[in-house]
Amino acid sequence: MTRPGPGMDHALYAYSPSTRRPRLVWPKGARLASCVYLYFEYLEIEPPADAVRDPRFHWRPAPDLRQHSLHEYGVRVGIFRILELLDRLGVRATVAANAEACARYPFLVEAFSARNYEFAAHGNSASRMITSKMTEREERAFIGDTLARITRATGKRPNGWISQDYSESTRTPFLLADAGLKYVADWPNDDQPYRMTVGDRFVSIPNHAQWDDVQLLWDRRMQPSRYPEIVGAAFDQLYEEGATSGRFFSLGIHPWLIGTPHRIRHLERALERIIGRSGVWNCTAGEIADHLLS
């Protein structure tokens, strides 16, 4: 899997310096494609003993009532503040959906479907990450089970995958392509989507970690008032660069965090700064993949 190469240590995609690429053209000549990743997650109060969990949220012994309740706040309260805001601004989201969340909260599945949001598979739960500790058989079964459960709950088979907490094994992209998916949104290594060298038609769509709300507000403890400034600065820079070749901007939001009373106004200010700009294609991740593959 891993091998030395020009600027690389694997063969999942070609090394491609941004200054040596063909011009990327978006629909209607847009300078920038913009996508909101809305995380729809369920955090188990007592996950199985063999579950691999993100240590940021699981440093307390089970049952971790505090962290479970924080995540539950997102699907009980925070999500409705966010939906109202997205409705008002006319934003369609790409929902990074845990299979367990889809099963437990059918009302929210209906709410997302009624808004024509896209569902991307986000693993089984926020307590279970893909890792290289899995065998290939175990990982293939995990991916297949996730896709089957989300398909049953939503009535549509997902076209893309957003790993729980950015976690993959070295074979994950190959298995996702084998499962018939079109894209993965795990790699925060670019400002443009690109084809991966797995399968015949498989795309990496950037997932910009550096201004994801959990990265900024939870991990780095940044003051919430600075959130619109950081998000807006990233958007403005990519918009400016998009004059010569199309750029991509993603915004990851977690209802349990950014949907709280003291933070939602800062998400509102950030979105008002970036939504409605001329020359911006507001789209879903699946639409990005379809455009690139066409």
Coordinates of C-alpha atoms in Angstrom, one line a residue:
M1 CA 0.0 0.0 0.0
T2 CA 2.6 2.6 1.0
R3 CA 5.5 3.3 -1.2
P4 CA 7.8 6.3 -1.9
G5 CA 6.9 8.6 -4.7
P6 CA 7.1 12.3 -5.8
G7 CA 5.6 14.0 -2.8
M8 CA 3.6 10.9 -1.8
D9 CA 3.9 7.7 0.2
H10 CA 1.0 5.8 -1.4
A11 CA -0.7 5.2 -4.8
L12 CA -4.3 6.2 -4.0
Y13 CA -4.1 9.3 -6.2
A14 CA -1.5 11.0 -8.3
Y15 CA 0.7 13.8 -6.9
S16 CA -0.6 17.0 -8.5
P17 CA 0.8 20.5 -7.6
S18 CA -2.0 23.0 -7.9
T19 CA -0.1 25.3 -10.3
R20 CA 0.3 22.5 -12.9
R21 CA -3.3 21.5 -13.4
P22 CA -5.8 22.1 -16.2
R23 CA -8.4 24.8 -15.4
L24 CA -11.4 23.4 -13.5
V25 CA -14.7 24.7 -14.8
W26 CA -17.8 24.6 -12.7
P27 CA -21.4 24.9 -14.0
K28 CA -22.4 28.3 -15.3
G29 CA -18.8 29.4 -15.0
A30 CA -18.9 29.6 -11.2
R31 CA -15.7 30.5 -9.5
L32 CA -16.4 28.4 -6.4
A33 CA -18.4 25.3 -5.5
S34 CA -19.7 25.4 -1.9
C35 CA -21.0 22.5 0.1
V36 CA -22.3 22.1 3.7
Y37 CA -21.6 18.8 5.4
L38 CA -24.3 18.4 8.1
Y39 CA -23.3 15.7 10.6
F40 CA -26.2 13.4 11.7
E41 CA -24.7 11.2 14.5
Y42 CA -25.6 8.8 17.3
L43 CA -23.1 8.3 20.1
E44 CA -23.7 5.1 22.0
I45 CA -23.8 5.4 25.8
E46 CA -22.2 2.0 26.2
P47 CA -20.5 0.9 22.9
P48 CA -19.2 -2.7 22.5
A49 CA -15.8 -3.4 24.1
D50 CA -14.1 -3.9 20.7
A51 CA -15.3 -0.5 19.3
V52 CA -12.5 1.9 18.4
R53 CA -13.6 5.4 19.5
D54 CA -12.2 8.9 18.9
P55 CA -10.3 9.7 22.1
R56 CA -11.4 13.3 22.0
F57 CA -14.9 12.3 23.1
H58 CA -14.2 9.0 25.0
W59 CA -11.7 9.7 27.7
R60 CA -14.3 9.0 30.4
P61 CA -15.3 5.4 31.3
A62 CA -18.6 4.1 30.0
P63 CA -21.3 4.9 30.5
D64 CA -20.2 8.4 29.6
L65 CA -23.5 10.3 30.3
R66 CA -21.9 13.7 29.7
Q67 CA -20.7 13.1 26.2
H68 CA -23.7 11.0 25.2
S69 CA -26.0 13.8 26.4
L70 CA -24.0 16.5 24.5
H71 CA -24.4 14.5 21.2
E72 CA -28.1 13.9 22.0
Y73 CA -28.6 17.6 22.4
G74 CA -27.8 17.9 18.7
V75 CA -30.7 15.7 17.5
R76 CA -33.1 16.9 20.2
V77 CA -32.6 20.6 20.0
G78 CA -29.6 21.9 18.0
I79 CA -30.6 20.4 14.6
F80 CA -33.8 22.4 14.5
R81 CA -32.0 25.7 14.9
I82 CA -29.7 24.7 12.1
L83 CA -32.6 23.6 9.8
E84 CA -34.4 26.9 10.3
L85 CA -31.3 28.7 9.4
L86 CA -30.5 26.6 6.3
D87 CA -34.2 27.0 5.2
R88 CA -34.0 30.7 5.5
L89 CA -30.8 30.9 3.5
G90 CA -31.9 28.4 0.9
V91 CA -29.0 25.9 1.6
R92 CA -29.2 22.2 0.7
A93 CA -26.9 20.1 2.9
T94 CA -25.0 16.9 2.4
V95 CA -26.0 14.8 5.5
A96 CA -23.1 12.7 6.9
A97 CA -25.4 10.1 8.4
N98 CA -24.7 7.4 10.9
A99 CA -26.8 4.3 10.2
E100 CA -27.7 4.2 13.9
A101 CA -28.9 7.8 13.8
C102 CA -31.1 7.0 10.7
A103 CA -32.7 4.1 12.6
R104 CA -33.3 6.0 15.8
Y105 CA -34.5 9.4 14.5
P106 CA -36.8 8.7 11.5
F107 CA -38.5 12.1 12.0
L108 CA -35.1 13.7 11.1
V109 CA -34.6 11.4 8.1
E110 CA -38.0 12.6 6.9
A111 CA -37.1 16.3 7.6
F112 CA -33.9 15.9 5.6
S113 CA -35.6 14.1 2.7
A114 CA -38.4 16.7 2.5
R115 CA -35.6 19.3 2.0
N116 CA -34.0 17.2 -0.8
Y117 CA -30.8 16.9 1.2
E118 CA -28.3 14.3 0.1
F119 CA -27.4 11.4 2.4
A120 CA -23.7 10.3 2.6
A121 CA -22.8 7.3 4.6
H122 CA -21.0 8.1 7.8
G123 CA -20.5 4.7 9.4
N124 CA -22.7 3.0 11.9
S125 CA -22.3 5.3 14.9
A126 CA -20.1 8.0 16.4
S127 CA -18.6 5.3 18.7
R128 CA -17.2 3.1 15.9
M129 CA -14.4 4.1 13.6
I130 CA -12.9 2.2 10.7
T131 CA -9.2 1.3 11.5
S132 CA -6.5 -0.9 10.2
K133 CA -7.2 -3.2 13.1
M134 CA -10.1 -4.5 11.1
T135 CA -9.5 -7.4 8.7
E136 CA -10.5 -6.8 5.1
R137 CA -13.5 -9.0 5.6
E138 CA -14.6 -7.1 8.7
E139 CA -14.2 -3.7 7.0
R140 CA -16.1 -4.8 3.9
A141 CA -18.9 -6.1 6.1
F142 CA -19.0 -2.8 8.1
I143 CA -19.3 -0.8 4.9
G144 CA -21.9 -3.0 3.5
D145 CA -24.0 -3.0 6.7
T146 CA -23.8 0.8 6.9
L147 CA -25.0 1.2 3.3
A148 CA -27.8 -1.3 3.7
R149 CA -29.1 0.3 6.9
I150 CA -29.0 3.8 5.5
T151 CA -30.7 2.7 2.3
R152 CA -33.6 1.1 4.3
A153 CA -34.0 4.2 6.4
T154 CA -33.9 6.8 3.7
G155 CA -35.2 4.9 0.6
K156 CA -32.0 5.9 -1.3
R157 CA -28.6 4.2 -1.5
P158 CA -25.9 6.7 -0.7
N159 CA -23.4 7.6 -3.5
G160 CA -20.7 8.8 -1.1
W161 CA -18.9 8.1 2.2
I162 CA -17.7 10.5 4.9
S163 CA -15.8 8.4 7.5
Q164 CA -16.5 8.8 11.2
D165 CA -13.8 11.2 12.5
Y166 CA -11.8 11.0 9.3
S167 CA -10.8 7.4 10.1
E168 CA -9.9 5.0 7.4
S169 CA -7.7 1.9 6.9
T170 CA -5.2 1.8 4.0
R171 CA -7.8 -0.2 1.9
T172 CA -10.9 1.9 2.6
P173 CA -11.0 3.8 -0.7
F174 CA -10.7 0.5 -2.6
L175 CA -13.6 -1.1 -0.6
L176 CA -15.8 2.0 -1.1
A177 CA -15.2 1.9 -4.9
D178 CA -15.9 -1.9 -4.9
A179 CA -19.2 -1.1 -3.1
G180 CA -20.2 1.1 -6.0
L181 CA -19.8 4.5 -4.4
K182 CA -18.8 7.5 -6.4
Y183 CA -16.9 9.6 -3.8
V184 CA -15.3 9.8 -0.4
A185 CA -15.1 13.1 1.6
D186 CA -12.3 12.3 4.1
W187 CA -9.1 13.9 2.7
P188 CA -8.5 17.5 3.6
N189 CA -5.5 17.7 1.3
D190 CA -6.8 20.0 -1.5
D191 CA -9.0 22.9 -2.6
Q192 CA -10.3 21.0 -5.6
P193 CA -11.9 17.5 -5.9
Y194 CA -9.9 15.0 -7.8
R195 CA -10.1 11.4 -9.2
M196 CA -8.5 8.7 -7.1
T197 CA -6.8 5.7 -8.6
V198 CA -9.2 3.2 -7.2
G199 CA -12.0 1.8 -9.3
D200 CA -13.0 3.4 -12.6
R201 CA -15.1 6.3 -11.4
F202 CA -14.2 7.4 -7.9
V203 CA -13.6 10.9 -6.6
S204 CA -12.1 12.5 -3.5
I205 CA -14.0 15.6 -2.5
P206 CA -12.1 17.7 0.1
N207 CA -13.4 17.8 3.7
H208 CA -11.8 21.0 5.0
A209 CA -10.8 20.1 8.6
Q210 CA -9.2 23.4 9.5
W211 CA -12.5 25.4 9.8
D212 CA -14.7 22.4 10.7
D213 CA -16.7 23.6 13.8
V214 CA -15.4 20.7 16.1
Q215 CA -11.8 21.4 15.0
L216 CA -12.1 25.1 15.8
L217 CA -14.4 25.3 18.7
W218 CA -13.9 22.0 20.5
D219 CA -10.3 20.9 19.8
R220 CA -8.7 24.3 19.6
R221 CA -11.0 26.1 22.1
M222 CA -11.3 29.1 19.8
Q223 CA -13.7 31.9 20.9
P224 CA -17.0 31.3 19.0
S225 CA -17.1 35.0 18.0
R226 CA -14.1 34.3 15.8
Y227 CA -15.8 31.5 13.9
P228 CA -17.4 33.8 11.2
E229 CA -14.1 35.5 10.6
I230 CA -12.2 32.2 10.1
V231 CA -14.8 30.7 7.8
G232 CA -15.2 33.9 5.9
A233 CA -11.5 34.4 5.4
A234 CA -11.2 30.8 3.9
F235 CA -14.2 31.4 1.7
D236 CA -12.9 34.8 0.4
Q237 CA -9.5 33.4 -0.4
L238 CA -10.8 30.4 -2.4
Y239 CA -13.3 32.7 -4.1
E240 CA -10.5 35.0 -5.2
E241 CA -8.4 32.1 -6.5
G242 CA -11.4 30.7 -8.3
A243 CA -11.2 33.5 -10.9
T244 CA -8.4 31.5 -12.7
S245 CA -9.5 27.9 -11.9
G246 CA -12.5 26.6 -10.0
R247 CA -12.1 26.0 -6.3
F248 CA -14.1 24.1 -3.7
F249 CA -15.2 25.1 -0.2
S250 CA -16.8 22.8 2.4
L251 CA -18.2 23.6 5.8
G252 CA -18.6 20.9 8.3
I253 CA -21.2 21.5 11.1
H254 CA -22.2 19.4 14.0
P255 CA -25.6 20.2 15.6
W256 CA -24.5 19.1 19.1
L257 CA -21.8 21.9 19.0
I258 CA -22.7 24.7 16.6
G259 CA -26.5 24.3 17.3
T260 CA -26.2 25.5 20.9
P261 CA -27.7 28.8 22.0
H262 CA -24.4 30.6 22.4
R263 CA -23.0 29.4 19.1
I264 CA -25.8 29.4 16.6
R265 CA -25.6 33.1 16.0
H266 CA -22.0 32.7 14.9
L267 CA -23.0 30.0 12.3
E268 CA -25.7 32.4 11.1
R269 CA -23.1 35.2 10.6
A270 CA -20.7 32.9 8.8
L271 CA -23.4 31.6 6.4
E272 CA -24.8 35.0 5.7
R273 CA -21.2 36.1 4.7
I274 CA -20.8 33.3 2.2
I275 CA -24.3 32.4 0.9
G276 CA -25.7 34.4 -2.0
R277 CA -22.4 35.5 -3.4
S278 CA -22.5 35.7 -7.2
G279 CA -20.3 33.2 -9.1
V280 CA -20.8 30.5 -6.4
W281 CA -22.3 27.1 -7.1
N282 CA -24.1 25.9 -3.9
C283 CA -24.3 22.2 -4.3
T284 CA -24.1 18.8 -2.6
A285 CA -21.1 16.5 -2.6
G286 CA -22.9 14.1 -5.0
E287 CA -23.4 16.9 -7.5
I288 CA -19.7 17.7 -7.3
A289 CA -18.8 14.0 -8.0
D290 CA -21.3 13.8 -10.9
H291 CA -19.8 16.9 -12.5
L292 CA -16.3 15.8 -12.2
L293 CA -17.1 12.3 -13.5
S294 CA -19.0 13.7 -16.4

